[in-house]
mmCIF file with all atom_site columns, C-alpha atoms in Angstrom:
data_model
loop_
_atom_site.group_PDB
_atom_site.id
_atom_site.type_symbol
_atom_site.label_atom_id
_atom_site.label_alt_id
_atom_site.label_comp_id
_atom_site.label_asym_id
_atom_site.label_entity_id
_atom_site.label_seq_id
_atom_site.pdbx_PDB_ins_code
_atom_site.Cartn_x
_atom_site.Cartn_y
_atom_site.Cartn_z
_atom_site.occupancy
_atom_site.B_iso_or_equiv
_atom_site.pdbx_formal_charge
_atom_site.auth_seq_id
_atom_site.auth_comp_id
_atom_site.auth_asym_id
_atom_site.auth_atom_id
_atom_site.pdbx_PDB_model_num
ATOM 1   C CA . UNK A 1 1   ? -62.923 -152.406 -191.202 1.00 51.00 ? 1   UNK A CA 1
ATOM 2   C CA . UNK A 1 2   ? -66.294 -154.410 -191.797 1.00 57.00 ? 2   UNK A CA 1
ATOM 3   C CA . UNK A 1 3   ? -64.400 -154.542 -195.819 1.00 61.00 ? 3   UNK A CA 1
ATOM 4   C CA . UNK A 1 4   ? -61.400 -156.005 -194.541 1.00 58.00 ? 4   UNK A CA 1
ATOM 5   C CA . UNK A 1 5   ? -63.429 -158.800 -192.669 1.00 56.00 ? 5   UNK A CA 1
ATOM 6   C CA . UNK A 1 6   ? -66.262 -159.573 -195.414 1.00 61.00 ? 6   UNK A CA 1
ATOM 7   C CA . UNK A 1 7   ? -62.820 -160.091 -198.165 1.00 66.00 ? 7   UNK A CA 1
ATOM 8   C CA . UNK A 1 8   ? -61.156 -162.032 -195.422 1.00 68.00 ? 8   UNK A CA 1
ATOM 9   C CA . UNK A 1 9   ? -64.093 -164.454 -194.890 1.00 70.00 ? 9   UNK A CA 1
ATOM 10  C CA . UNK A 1 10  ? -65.720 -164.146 -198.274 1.00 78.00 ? 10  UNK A CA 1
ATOM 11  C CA . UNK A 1 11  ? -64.272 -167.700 -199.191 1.00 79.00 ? 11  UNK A CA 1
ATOM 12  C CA . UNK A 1 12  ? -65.669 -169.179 -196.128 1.00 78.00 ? 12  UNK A CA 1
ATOM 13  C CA . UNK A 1 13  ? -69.045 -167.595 -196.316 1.00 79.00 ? 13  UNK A CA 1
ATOM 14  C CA . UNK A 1 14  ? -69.552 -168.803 -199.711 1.00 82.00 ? 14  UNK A CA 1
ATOM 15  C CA . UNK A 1 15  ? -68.515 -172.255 -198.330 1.00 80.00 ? 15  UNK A CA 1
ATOM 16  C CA . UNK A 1 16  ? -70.688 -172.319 -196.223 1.00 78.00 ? 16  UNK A CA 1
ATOM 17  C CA . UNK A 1 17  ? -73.784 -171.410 -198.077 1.00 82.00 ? 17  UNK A CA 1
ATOM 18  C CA . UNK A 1 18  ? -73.039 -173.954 -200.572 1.00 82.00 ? 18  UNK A CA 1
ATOM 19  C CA . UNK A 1 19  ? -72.833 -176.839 -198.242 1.00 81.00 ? 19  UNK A CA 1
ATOM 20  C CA . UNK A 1 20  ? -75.866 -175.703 -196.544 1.00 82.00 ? 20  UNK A CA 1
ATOM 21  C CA . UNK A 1 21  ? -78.599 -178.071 -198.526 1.00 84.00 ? 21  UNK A CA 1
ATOM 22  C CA . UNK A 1 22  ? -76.198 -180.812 -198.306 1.00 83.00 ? 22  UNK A CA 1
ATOM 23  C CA . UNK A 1 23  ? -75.608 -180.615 -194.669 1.00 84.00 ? 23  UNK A CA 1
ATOM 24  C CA . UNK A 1 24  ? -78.071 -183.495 -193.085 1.00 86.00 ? 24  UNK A CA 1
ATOM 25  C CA . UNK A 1 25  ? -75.700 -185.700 -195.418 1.00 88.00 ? 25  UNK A CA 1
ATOM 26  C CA . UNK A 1 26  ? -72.390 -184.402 -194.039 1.00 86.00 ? 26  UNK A CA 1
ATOM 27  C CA . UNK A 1 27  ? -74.190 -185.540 -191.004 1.00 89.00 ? 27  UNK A CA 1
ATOM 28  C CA . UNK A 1 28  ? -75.234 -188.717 -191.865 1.00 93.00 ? 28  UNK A CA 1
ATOM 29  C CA . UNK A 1 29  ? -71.679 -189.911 -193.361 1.00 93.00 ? 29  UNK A CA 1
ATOM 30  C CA . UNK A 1 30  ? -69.836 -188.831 -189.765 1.00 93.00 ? 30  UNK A CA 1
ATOM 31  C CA . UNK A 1 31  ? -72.788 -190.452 -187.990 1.00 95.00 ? 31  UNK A CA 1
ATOM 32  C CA . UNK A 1 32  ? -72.010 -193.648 -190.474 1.00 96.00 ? 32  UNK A CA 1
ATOM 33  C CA . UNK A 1 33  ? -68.488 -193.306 -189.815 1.00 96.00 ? 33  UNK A CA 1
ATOM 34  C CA . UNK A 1 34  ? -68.362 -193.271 -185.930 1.00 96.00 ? 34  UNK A CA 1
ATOM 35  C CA . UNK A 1 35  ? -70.583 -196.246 -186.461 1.00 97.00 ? 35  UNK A CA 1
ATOM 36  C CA . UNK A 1 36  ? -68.355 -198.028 -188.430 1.00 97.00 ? 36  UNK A CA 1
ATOM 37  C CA . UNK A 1 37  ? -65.227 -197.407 -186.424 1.00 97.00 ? 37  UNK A CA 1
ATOM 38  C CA . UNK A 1 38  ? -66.732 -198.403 -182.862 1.00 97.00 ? 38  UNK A CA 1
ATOM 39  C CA . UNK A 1 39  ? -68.051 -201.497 -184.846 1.00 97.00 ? 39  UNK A CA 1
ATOM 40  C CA . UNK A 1 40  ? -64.243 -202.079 -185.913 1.00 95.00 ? 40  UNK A CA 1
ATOM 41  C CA . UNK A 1 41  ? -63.101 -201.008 -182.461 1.00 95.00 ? 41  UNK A CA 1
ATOM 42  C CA . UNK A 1 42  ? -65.543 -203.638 -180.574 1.00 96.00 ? 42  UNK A CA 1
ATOM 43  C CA . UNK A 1 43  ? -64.665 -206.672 -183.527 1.00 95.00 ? 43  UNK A CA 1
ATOM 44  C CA . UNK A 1 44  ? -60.818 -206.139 -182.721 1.00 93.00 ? 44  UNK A CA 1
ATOM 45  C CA . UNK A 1 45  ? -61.327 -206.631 -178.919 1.00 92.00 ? 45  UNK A CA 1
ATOM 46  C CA . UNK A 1 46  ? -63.466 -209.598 -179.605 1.00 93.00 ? 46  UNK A CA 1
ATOM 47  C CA . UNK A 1 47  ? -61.023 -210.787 -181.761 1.00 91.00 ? 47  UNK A CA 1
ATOM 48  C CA . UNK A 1 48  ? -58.256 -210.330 -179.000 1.00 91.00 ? 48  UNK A CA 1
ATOM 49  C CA . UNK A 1 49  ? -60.029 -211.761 -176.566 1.00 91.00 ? 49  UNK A CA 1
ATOM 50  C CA . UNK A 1 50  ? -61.064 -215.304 -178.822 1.00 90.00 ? 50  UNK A CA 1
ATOM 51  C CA . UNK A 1 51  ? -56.725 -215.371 -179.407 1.00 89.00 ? 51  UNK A CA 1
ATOM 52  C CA . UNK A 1 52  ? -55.946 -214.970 -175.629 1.00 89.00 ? 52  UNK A CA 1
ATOM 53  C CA . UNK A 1 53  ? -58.903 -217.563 -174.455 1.00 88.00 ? 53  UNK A CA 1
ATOM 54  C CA . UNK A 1 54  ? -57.106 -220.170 -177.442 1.00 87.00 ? 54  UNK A CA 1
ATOM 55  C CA . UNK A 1 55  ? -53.130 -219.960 -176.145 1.00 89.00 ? 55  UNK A CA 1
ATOM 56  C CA . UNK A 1 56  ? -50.738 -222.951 -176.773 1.00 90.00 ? 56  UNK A CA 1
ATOM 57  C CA . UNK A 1 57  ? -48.473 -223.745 -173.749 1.00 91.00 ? 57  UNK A CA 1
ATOM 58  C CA . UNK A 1 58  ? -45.153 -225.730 -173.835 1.00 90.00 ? 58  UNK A CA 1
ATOM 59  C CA . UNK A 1 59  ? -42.730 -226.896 -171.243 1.00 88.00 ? 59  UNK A CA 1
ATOM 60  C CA . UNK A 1 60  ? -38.892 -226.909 -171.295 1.00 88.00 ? 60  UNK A CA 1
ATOM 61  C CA . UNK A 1 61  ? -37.666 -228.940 -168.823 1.00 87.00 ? 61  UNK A CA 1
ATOM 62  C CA . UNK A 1 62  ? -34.023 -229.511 -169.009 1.00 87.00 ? 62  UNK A CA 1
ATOM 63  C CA . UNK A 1 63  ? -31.871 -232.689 -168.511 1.00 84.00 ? 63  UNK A CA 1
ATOM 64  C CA . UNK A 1 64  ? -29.078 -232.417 -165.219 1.00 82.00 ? 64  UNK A CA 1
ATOM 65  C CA . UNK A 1 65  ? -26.214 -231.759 -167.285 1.00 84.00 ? 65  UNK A CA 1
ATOM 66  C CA . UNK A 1 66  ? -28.266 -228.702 -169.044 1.00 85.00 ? 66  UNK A CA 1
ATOM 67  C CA . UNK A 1 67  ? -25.154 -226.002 -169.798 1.00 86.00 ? 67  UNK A CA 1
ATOM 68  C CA . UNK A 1 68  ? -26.721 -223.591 -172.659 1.00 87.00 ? 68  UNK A CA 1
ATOM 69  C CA . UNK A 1 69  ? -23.968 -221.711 -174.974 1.00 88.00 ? 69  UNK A CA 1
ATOM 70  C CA . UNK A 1 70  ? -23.862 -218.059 -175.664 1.00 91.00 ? 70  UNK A CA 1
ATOM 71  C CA . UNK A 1 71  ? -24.723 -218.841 -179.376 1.00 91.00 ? 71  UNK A CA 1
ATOM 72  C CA . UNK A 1 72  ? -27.893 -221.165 -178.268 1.00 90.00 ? 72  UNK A CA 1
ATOM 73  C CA . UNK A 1 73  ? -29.190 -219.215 -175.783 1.00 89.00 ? 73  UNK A CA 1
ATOM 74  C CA . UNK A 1 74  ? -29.201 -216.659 -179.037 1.00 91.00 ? 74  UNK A CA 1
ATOM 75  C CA . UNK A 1 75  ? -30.714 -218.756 -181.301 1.00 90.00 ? 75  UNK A CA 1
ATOM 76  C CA . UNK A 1 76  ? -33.771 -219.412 -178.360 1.00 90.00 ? 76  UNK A CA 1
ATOM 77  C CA . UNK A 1 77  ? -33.872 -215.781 -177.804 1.00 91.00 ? 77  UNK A CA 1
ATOM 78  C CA . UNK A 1 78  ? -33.986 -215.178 -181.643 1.00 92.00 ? 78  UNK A CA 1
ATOM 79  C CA . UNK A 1 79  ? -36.715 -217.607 -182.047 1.00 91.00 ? 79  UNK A CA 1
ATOM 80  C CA . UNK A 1 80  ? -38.819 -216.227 -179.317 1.00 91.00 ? 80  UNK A CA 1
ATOM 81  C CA . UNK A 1 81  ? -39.021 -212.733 -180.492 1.00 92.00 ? 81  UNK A CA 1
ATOM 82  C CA . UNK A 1 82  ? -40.452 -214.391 -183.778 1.00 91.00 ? 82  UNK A CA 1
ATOM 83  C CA . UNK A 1 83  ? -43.196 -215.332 -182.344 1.00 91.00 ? 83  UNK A CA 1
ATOM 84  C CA . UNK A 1 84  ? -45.399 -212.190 -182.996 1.00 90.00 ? 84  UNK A CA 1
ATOM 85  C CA . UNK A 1 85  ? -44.952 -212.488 -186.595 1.00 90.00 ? 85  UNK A CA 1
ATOM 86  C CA . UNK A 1 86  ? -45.544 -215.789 -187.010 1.00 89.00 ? 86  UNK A CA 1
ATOM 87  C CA . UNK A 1 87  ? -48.872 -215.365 -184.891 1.00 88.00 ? 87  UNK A CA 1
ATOM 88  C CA . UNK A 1 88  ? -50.174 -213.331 -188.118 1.00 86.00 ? 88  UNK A CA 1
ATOM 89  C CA . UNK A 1 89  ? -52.777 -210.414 -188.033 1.00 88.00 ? 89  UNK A CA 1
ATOM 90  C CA . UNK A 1 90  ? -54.143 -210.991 -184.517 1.00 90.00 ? 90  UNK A CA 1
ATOM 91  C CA . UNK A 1 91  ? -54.038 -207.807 -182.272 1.00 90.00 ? 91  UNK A CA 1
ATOM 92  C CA . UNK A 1 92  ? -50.820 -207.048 -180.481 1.00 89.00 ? 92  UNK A CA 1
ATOM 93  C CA . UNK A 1 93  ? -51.892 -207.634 -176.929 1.00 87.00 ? 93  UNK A CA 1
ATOM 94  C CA . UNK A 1 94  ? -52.394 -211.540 -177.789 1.00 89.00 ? 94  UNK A CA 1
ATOM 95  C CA . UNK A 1 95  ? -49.542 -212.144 -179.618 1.00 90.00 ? 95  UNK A CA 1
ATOM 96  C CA . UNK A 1 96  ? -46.425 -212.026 -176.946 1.00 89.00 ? 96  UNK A CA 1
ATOM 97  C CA . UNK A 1 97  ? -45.052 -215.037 -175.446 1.00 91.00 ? 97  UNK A CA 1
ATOM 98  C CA . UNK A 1 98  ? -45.691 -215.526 -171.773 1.00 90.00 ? 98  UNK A CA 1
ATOM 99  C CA . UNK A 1 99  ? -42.757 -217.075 -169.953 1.00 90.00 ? 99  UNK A CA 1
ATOM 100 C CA . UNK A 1 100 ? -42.867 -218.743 -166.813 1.00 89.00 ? 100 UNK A CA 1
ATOM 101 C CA . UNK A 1 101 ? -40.154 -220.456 -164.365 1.00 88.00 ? 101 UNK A CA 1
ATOM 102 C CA . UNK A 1 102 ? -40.395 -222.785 -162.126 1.00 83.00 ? 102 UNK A CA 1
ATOM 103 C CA . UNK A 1 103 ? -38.226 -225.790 -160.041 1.00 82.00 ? 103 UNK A CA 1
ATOM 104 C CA . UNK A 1 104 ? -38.620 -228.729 -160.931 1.00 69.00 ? 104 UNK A CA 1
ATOM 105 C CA . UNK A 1 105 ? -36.395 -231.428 -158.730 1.00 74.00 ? 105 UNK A CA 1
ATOM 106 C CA . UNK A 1 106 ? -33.944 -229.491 -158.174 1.00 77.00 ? 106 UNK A CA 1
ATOM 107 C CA . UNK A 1 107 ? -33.746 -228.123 -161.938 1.00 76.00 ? 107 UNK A CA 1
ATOM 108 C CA . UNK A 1 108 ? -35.293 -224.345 -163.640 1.00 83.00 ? 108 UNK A CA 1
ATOM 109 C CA . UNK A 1 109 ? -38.038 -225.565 -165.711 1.00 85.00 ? 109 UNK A CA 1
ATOM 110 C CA . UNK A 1 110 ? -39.448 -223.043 -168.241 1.00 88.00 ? 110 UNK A CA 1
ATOM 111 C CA . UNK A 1 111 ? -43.594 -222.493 -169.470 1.00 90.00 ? 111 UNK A CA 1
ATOM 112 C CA . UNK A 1 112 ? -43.930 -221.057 -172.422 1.00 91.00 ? 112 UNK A CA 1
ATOM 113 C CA . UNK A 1 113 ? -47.318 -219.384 -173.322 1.00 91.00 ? 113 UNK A CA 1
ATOM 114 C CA . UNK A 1 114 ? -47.848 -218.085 -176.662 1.00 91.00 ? 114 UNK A CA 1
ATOM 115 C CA . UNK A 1 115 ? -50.568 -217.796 -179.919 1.00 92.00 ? 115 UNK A CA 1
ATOM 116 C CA . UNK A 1 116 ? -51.945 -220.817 -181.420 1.00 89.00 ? 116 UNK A CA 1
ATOM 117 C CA . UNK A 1 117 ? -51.137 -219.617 -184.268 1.00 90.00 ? 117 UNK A CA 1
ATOM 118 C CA . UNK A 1 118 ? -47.417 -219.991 -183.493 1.00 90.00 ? 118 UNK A CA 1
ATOM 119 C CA . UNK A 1 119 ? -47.631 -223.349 -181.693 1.00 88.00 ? 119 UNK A CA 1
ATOM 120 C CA . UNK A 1 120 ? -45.002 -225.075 -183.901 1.00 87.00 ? 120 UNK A CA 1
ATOM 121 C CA . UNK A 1 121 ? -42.206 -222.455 -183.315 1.00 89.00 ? 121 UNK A CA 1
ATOM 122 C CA . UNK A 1 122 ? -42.757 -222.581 -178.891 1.00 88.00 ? 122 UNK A CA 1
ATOM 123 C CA . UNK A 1 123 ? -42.864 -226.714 -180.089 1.00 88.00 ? 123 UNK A CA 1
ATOM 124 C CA . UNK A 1 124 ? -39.180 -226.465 -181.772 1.00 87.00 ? 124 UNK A CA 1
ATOM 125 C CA . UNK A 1 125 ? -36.667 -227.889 -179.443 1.00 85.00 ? 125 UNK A CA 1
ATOM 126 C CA . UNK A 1 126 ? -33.704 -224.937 -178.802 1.00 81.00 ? 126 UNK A CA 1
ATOM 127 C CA . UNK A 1 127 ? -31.407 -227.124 -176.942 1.00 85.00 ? 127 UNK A CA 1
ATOM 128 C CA . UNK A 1 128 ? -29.899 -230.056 -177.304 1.00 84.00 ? 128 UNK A CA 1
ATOM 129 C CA . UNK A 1 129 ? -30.521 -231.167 -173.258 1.00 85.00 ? 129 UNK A CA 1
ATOM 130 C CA . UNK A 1 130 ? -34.142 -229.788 -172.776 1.00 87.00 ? 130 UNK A CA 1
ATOM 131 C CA . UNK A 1 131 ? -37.127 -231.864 -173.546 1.00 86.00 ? 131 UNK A CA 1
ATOM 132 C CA . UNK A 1 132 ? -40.043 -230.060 -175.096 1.00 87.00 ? 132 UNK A CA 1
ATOM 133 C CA . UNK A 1 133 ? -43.310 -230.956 -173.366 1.00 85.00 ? 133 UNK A CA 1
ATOM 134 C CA . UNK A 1 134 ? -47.386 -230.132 -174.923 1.00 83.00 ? 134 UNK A CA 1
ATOM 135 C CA . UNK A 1 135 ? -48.639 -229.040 -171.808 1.00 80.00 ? 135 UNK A CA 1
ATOM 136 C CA . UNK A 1 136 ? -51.889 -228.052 -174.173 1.00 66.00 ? 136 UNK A CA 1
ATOM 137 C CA . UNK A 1 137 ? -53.998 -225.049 -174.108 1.00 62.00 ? 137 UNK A CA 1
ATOM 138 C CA . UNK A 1 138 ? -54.725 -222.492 -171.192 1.00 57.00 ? 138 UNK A CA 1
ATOM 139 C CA . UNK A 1 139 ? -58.677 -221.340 -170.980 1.00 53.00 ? 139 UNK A CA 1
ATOM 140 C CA . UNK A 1 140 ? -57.473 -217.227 -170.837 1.00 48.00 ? 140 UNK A CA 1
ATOM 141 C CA . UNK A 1 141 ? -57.174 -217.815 -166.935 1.00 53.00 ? 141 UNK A CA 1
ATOM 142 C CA . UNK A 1 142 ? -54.361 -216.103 -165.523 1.00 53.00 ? 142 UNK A CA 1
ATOM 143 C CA . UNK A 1 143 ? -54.053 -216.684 -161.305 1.00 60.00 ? 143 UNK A CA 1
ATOM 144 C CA . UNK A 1 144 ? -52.454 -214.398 -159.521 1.00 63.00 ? 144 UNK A CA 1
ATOM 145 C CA . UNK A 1 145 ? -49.758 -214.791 -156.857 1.00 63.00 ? 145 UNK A CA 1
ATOM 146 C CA . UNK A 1 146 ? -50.786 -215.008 -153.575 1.00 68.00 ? 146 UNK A CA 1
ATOM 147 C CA . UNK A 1 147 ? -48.666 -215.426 -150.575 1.00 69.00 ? 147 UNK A CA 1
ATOM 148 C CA . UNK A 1 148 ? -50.737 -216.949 -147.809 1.00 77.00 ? 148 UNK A CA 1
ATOM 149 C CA . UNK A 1 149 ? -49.949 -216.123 -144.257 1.00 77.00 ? 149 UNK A CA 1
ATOM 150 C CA . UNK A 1 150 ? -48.207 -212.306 -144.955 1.00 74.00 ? 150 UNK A CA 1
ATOM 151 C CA . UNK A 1 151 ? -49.965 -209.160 -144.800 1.00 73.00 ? 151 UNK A CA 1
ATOM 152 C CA . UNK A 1 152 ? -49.655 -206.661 -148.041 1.00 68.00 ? 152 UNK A CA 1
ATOM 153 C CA . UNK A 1 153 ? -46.814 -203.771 -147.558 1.00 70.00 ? 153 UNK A CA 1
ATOM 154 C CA . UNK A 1 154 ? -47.953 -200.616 -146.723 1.00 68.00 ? 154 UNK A CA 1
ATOM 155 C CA . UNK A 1 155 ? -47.212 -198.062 -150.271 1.00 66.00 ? 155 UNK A CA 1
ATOM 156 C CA . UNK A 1 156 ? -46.046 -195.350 -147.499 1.00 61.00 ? 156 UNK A CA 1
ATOM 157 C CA . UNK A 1 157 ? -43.764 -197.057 -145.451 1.00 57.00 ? 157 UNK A CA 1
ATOM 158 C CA . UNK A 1 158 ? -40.895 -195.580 -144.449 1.00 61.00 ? 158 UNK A CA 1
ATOM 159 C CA . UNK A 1 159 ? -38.005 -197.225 -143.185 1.00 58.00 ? 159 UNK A CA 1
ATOM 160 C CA . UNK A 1 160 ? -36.930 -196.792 -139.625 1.00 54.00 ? 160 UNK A CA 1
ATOM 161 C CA . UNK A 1 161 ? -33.410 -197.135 -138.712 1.00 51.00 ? 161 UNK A CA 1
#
């Protein structure tokens, strides 16, 4: 039995003795390389964090007689989901487009919030009846919503009838 075992592991054991001497290096190069990739790891969310604190913001705000066709709504669609890629090699997390709607007089006005990188594509105008406005470039801040006067919903309500 004790055969079988010492021919089974004979490769191993002579693997082992031979890296033996060497093994304070084996140690050093995964110590190096843990090093190196929480280094990477630590640049990268720097990196994200410098391209969300440096976003470009436009405003669409359409004319009254705004009526958007299949084909242009498209083409805006098409040219939104561009974005990323034209952003270049910043992470993923700070590359999306951030849209936001809101009222104005009466009419759905539209932020967009996107890379610097990729400020001349939100710039391009997709319709013909909306005028594109530089409303410049956000400091990373995102507010939340907060409704004043209304108490938060219970999670484990249960409706009553």
């Amino acid at each position: 039995m004790t055969d079988a075992l010492n021919s089974t592991f004979s490769p191993l054991v002579t693997v082992v003795e031979g890296v033996k001497p060497h093994l304070w290096w084996l140690v050093l190069l995964g110590v190096a390389g843990g090093v190196g990739w929480v280094a990477g790891w630590v640049w990268w969310l720097r990196r994200a964090r410098t391209a969300l604190r440096s976003r470009t913001v436009v405003d669409l705000v359409p004319s009254r007689d705004f009526d958007p066709s299949a084909e242009e709504i498209g083409r805006h669609a098409a040219r939104l989901a561009r974005v990323p890629a034209a952003a270049g090699w910043i992470p993923r997390r700070a590359s999306g487009v951030r849209m936001r709607h809101w009222s104005d007089g009466g009419r759905l006005a539209t932020r967009l919030e996107g890379p610097a990188q990729s400020a001349g594509l939100l710039r391009l105008p997709s319709f013909p009846d909306v005028e594109v406005l530089e409303a410049g470039r956000t400091g990373g801040a995102v507010r939340p919503v907060r409704f004043a006067g209304f108490a938060p919903l219970a999670k484990d309500r249960e409706e009553k009838p």
